[in-house]
Structure formats: C-alpha cells, structure tokens
mmCIF file of N, CA and C in Angstrom:
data_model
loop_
_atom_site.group_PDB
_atom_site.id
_atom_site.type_symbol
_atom_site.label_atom_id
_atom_site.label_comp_id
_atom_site.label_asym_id
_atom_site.label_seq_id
_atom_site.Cartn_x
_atom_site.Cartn_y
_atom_site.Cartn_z
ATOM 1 N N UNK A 580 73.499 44.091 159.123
ATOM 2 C CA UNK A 580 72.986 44.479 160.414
ATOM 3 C C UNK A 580 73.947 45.509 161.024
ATOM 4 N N UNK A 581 73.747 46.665 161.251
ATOM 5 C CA UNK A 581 74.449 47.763 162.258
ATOM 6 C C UNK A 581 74.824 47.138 163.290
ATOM 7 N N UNK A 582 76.542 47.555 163.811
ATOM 8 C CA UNK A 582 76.886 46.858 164.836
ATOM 9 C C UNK A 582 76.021 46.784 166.332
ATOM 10 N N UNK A 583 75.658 48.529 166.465
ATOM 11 C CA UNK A 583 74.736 48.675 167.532
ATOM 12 C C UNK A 583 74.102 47.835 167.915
ATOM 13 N N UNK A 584 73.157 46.813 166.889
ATOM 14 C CA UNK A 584 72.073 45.869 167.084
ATOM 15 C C UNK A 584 72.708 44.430 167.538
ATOM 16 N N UNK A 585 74.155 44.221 167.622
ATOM 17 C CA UNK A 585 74.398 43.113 167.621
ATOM 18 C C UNK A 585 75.007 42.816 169.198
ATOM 19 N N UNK A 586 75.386 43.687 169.655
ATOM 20 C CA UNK A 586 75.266 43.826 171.299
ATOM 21 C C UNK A 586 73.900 43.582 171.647
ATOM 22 N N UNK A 587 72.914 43.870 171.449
ATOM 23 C CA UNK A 587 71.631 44.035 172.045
ATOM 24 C C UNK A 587 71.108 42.342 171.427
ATOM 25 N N UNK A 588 71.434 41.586 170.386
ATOM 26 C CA UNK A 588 71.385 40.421 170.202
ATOM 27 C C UNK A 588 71.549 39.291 170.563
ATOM 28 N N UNK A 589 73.298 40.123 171.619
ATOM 29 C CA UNK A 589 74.113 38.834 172.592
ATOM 30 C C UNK A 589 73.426 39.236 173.975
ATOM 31 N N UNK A 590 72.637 40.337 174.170
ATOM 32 C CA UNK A 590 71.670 40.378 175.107
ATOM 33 C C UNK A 590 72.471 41.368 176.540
ATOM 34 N N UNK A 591 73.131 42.538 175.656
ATOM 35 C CA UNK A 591 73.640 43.536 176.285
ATOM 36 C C UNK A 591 73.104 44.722 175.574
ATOM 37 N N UNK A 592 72.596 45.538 177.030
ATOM 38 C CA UNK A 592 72.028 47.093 176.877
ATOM 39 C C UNK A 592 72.780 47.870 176.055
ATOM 40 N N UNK A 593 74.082 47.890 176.014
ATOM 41 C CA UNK A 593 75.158 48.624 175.674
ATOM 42 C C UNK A 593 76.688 47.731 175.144
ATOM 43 N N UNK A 594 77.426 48.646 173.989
ATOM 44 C CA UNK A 594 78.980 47.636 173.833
ATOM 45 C C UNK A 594 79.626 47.426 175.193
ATOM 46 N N UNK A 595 79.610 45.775 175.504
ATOM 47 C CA UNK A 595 80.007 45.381 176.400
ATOM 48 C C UNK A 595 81.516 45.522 176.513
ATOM 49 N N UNK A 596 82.258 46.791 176.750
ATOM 50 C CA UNK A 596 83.477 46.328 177.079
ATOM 51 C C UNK A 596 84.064 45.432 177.891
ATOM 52 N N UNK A 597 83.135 44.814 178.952
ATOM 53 C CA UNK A 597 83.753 44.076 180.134
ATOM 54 C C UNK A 597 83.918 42.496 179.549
ATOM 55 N N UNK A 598 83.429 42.393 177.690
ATOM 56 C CA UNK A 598 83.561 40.966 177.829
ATOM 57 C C UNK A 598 84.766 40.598 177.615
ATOM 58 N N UNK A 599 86.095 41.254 177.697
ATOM 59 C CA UNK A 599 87.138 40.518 177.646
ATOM 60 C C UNK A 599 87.526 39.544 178.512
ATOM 61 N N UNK A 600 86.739 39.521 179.961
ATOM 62 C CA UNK A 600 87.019 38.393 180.608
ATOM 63 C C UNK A 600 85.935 37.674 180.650
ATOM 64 N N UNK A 601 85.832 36.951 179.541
ATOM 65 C CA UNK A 601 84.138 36.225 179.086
ATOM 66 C C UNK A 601 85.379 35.177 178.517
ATOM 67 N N UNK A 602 85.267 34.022 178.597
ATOM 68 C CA UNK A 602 86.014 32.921 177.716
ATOM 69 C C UNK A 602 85.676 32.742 176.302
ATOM 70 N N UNK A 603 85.868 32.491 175.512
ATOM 71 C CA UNK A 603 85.711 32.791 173.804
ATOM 72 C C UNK A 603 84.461 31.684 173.438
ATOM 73 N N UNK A 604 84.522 30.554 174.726
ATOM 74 C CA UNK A 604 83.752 29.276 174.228
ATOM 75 C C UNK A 604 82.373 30.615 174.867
ATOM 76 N N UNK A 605 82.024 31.047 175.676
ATOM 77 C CA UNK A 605 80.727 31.750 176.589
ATOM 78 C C UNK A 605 80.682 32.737 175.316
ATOM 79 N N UNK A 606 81.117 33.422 174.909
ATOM 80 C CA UNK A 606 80.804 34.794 173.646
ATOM 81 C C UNK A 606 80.136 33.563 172.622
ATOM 82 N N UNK A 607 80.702 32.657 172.406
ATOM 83 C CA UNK A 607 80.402 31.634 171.046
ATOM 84 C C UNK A 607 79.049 31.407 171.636
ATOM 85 N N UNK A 608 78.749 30.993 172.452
ATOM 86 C CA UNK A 608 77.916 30.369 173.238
ATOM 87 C C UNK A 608 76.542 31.574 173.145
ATOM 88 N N UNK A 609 76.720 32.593 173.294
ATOM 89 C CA UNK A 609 76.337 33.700 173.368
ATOM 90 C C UNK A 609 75.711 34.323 171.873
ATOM 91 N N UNK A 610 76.289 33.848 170.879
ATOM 92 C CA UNK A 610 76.107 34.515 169.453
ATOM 93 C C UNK A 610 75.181 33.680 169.137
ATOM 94 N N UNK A 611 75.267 31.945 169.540
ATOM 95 C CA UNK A 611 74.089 31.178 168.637
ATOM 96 C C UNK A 611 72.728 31.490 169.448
ATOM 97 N N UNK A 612 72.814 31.815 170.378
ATOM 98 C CA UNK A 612 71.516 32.234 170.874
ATOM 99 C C UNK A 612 71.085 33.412 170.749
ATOM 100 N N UNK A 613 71.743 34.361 170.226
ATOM 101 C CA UNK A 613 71.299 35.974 169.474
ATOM 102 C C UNK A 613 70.378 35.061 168.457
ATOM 103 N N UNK A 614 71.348 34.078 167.644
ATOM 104 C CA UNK A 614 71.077 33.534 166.065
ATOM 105 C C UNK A 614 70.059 33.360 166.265
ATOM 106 N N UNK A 615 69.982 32.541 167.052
ATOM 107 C CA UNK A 615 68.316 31.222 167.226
ATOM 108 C C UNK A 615 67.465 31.982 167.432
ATOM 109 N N UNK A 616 67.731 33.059 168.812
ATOM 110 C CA UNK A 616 66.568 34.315 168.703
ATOM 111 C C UNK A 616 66.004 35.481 167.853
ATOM 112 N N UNK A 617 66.983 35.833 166.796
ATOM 113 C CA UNK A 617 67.166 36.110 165.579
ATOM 114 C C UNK A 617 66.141 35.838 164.693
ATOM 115 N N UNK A 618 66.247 34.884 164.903
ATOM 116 C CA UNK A 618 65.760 33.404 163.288
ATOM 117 C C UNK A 618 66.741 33.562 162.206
ATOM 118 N N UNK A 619 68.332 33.656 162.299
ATOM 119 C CA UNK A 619 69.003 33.813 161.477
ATOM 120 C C UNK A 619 69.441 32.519 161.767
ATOM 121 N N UNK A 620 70.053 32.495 160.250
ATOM 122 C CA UNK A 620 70.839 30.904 160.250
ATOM 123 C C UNK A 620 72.346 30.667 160.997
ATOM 124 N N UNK A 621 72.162 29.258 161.808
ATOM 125 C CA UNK A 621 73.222 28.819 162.754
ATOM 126 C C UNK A 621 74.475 29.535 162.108
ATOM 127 N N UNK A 622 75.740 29.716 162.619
ATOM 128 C CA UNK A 622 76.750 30.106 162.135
ATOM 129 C C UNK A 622 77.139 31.081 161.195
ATOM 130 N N UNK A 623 75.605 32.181 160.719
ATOM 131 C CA UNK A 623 75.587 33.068 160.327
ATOM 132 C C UNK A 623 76.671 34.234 160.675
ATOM 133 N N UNK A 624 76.767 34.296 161.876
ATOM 134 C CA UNK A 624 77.443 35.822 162.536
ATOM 135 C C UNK A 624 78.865 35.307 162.741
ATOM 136 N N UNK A 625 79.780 36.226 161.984
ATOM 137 C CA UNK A 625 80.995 35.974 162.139
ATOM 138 C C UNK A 625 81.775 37.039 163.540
ATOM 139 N N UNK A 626 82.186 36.438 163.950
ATOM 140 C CA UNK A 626 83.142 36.914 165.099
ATOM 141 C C UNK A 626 84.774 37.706 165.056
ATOM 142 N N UNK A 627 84.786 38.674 165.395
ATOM 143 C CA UNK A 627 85.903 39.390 164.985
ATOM 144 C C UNK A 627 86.964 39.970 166.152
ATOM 145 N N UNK A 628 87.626 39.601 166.882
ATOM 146 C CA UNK A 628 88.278 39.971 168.109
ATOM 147 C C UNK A 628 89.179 40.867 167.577
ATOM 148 N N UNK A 629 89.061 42.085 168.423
ATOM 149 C CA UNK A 629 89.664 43.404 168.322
ATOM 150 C C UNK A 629 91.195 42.671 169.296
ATOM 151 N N UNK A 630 92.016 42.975 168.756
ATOM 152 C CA UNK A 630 93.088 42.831 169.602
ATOM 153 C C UNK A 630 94.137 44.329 169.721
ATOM 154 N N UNK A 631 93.044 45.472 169.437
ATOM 155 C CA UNK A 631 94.202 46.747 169.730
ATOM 156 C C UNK A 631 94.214 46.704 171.547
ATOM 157 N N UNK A 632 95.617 46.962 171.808
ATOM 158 C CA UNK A 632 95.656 47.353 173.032
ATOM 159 C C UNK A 632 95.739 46.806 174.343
ATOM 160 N N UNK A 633 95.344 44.935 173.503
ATOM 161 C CA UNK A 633 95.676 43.810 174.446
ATOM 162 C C UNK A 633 96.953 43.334 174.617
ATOM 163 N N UNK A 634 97.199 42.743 175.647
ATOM 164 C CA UNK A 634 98.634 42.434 175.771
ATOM 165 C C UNK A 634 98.757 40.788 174.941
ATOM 166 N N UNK A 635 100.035 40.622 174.724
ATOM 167 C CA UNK A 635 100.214 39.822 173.758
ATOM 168 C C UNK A 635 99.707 37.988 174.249
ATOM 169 N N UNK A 636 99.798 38.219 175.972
ATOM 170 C CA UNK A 636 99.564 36.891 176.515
ATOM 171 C C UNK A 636 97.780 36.872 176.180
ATOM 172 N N UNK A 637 96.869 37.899 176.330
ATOM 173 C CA UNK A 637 95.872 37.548 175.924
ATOM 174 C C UNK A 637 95.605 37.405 174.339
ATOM 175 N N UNK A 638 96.158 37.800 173.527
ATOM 176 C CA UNK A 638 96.166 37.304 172.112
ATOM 177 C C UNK A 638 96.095 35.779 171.784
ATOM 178 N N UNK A 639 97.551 35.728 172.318
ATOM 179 C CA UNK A 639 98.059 34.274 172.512
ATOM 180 C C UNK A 639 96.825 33.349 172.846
ATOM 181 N N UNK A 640 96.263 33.750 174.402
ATOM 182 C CA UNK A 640 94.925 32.360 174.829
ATOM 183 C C UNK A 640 94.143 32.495 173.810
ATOM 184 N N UNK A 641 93.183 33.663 172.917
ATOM 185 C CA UNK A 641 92.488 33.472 172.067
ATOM 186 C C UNK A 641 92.682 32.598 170.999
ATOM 187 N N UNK A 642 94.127 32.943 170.356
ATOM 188 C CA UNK A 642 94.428 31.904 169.433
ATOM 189 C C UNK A 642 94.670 30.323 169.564
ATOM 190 N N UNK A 643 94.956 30.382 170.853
ATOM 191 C CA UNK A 643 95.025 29.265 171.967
ATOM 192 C C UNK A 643 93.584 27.861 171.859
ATOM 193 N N UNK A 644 92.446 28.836 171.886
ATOM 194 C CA UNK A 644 91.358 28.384 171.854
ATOM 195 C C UNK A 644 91.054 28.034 170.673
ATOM 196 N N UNK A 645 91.647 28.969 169.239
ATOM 197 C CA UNK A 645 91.180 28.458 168.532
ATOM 198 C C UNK A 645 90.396 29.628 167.172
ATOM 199 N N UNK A 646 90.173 30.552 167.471
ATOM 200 C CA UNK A 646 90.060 31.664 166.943
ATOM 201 C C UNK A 646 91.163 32.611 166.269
ATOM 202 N N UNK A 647 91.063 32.605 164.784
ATOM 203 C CA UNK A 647 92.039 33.246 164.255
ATOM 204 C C UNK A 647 91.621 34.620 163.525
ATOM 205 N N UNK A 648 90.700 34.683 163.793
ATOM 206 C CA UNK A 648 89.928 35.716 163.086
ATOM 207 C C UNK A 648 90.153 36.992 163.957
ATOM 208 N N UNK A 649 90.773 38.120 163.458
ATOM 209 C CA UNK A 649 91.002 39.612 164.660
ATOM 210 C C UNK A 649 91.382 40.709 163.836
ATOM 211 N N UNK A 650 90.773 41.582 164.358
ATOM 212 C CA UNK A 650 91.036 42.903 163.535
ATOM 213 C C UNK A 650 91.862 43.783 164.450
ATOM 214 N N UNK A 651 92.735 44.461 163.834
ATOM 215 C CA UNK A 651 93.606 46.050 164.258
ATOM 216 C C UNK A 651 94.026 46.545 163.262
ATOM 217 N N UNK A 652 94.115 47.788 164.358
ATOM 218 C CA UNK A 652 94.115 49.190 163.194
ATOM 219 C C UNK A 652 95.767 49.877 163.330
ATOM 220 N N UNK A 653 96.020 49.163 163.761
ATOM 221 C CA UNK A 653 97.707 49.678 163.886
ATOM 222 C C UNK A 653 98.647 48.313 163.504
ATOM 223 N N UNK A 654 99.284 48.759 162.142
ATOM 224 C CA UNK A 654 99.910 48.002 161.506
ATOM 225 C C UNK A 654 101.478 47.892 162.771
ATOM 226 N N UNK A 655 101.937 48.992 163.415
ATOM 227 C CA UNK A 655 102.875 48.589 164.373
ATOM 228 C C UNK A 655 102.793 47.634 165.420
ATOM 229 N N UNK A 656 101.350 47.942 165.925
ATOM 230 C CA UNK A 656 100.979 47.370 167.002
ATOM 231 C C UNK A 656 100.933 45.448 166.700
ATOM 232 N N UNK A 657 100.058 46.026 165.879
ATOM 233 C CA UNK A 657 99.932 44.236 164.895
ATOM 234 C C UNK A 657 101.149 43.259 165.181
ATOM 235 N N UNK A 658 102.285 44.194 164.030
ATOM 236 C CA UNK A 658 103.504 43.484 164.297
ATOM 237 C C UNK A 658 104.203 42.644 165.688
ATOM 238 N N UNK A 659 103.946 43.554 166.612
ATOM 239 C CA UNK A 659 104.304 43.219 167.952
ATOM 240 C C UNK A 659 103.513 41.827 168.237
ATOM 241 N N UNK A 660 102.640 41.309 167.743
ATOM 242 C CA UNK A 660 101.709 40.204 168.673
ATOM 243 C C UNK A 660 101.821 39.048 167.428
ATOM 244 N N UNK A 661 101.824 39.471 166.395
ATOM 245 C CA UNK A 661 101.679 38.387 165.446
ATOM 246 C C UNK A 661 102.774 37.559 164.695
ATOM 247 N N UNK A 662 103.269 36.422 164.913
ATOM 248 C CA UNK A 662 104.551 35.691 164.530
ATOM 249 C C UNK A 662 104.860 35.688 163.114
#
C-alpha cells in the first residue's frame, strides 16, 4: 500500500504532522480501525515512529510505552538517543 493511502486510512486528509502529540495507545487505536475499515487483517499494519529531530525525552516516553520499532536516517543523530 503507498504511504499516501495510509494517512487517509487513519482518517486524515493529509500527513498528519501534528500527531506527535497523539499518545501512541490513540495512533494504535487509530490503525485498527483504518484495519477493520480496510477489511485487512487485525494487526496487519506495522507502525514505524520516525524519531529524526525529536528530542531524546520524547523518544524515551515512546519506548516508555512500549514501542520499539523507529526509523532514522542519521546514523549521528541515532547515536545521540539510543543506549
């Protein structure tokens, strides 16, 4: 599926930049009901948190919650947040 389509799934016009202050359980919350509306299977869509550019205390709550899954594109930057 093209990423384009998968904003419009979680039931945004456009890439929502503003969901960083969305709690990780509300985005989760958010994907199974793309799914269900979908007709794709439960737990199909994997979740990928961009962490370029965030500060390290919000890294931290994500992993906090429980989510280990995150992509960046700067191997320096990386270093800085990840133990």
């Amino acid at each position: 599926m093209p990423a384009l389509f998968v904003w419009e799934r979680l039931g945004f016009a456009k890439a929502p930049w503003h969901i960083a202050g969305m709690s990780l359980s509300d985005i989760k919350t958010r994907i199974s009901a793309a799914e269900a509306k979908a007709g794709s299977t439960p737990g199909s869509t994997q979740l990928i948190a961009v962490s370029k550019v965030q500060p390290l205390e919000r890294v931290e709550a994500v992993l906090t919650e429980g989510h280990l899954i995150f992509g960046e594109n700067r191997v320096q930057e990386a270093a800085g947040k990840w133990p």
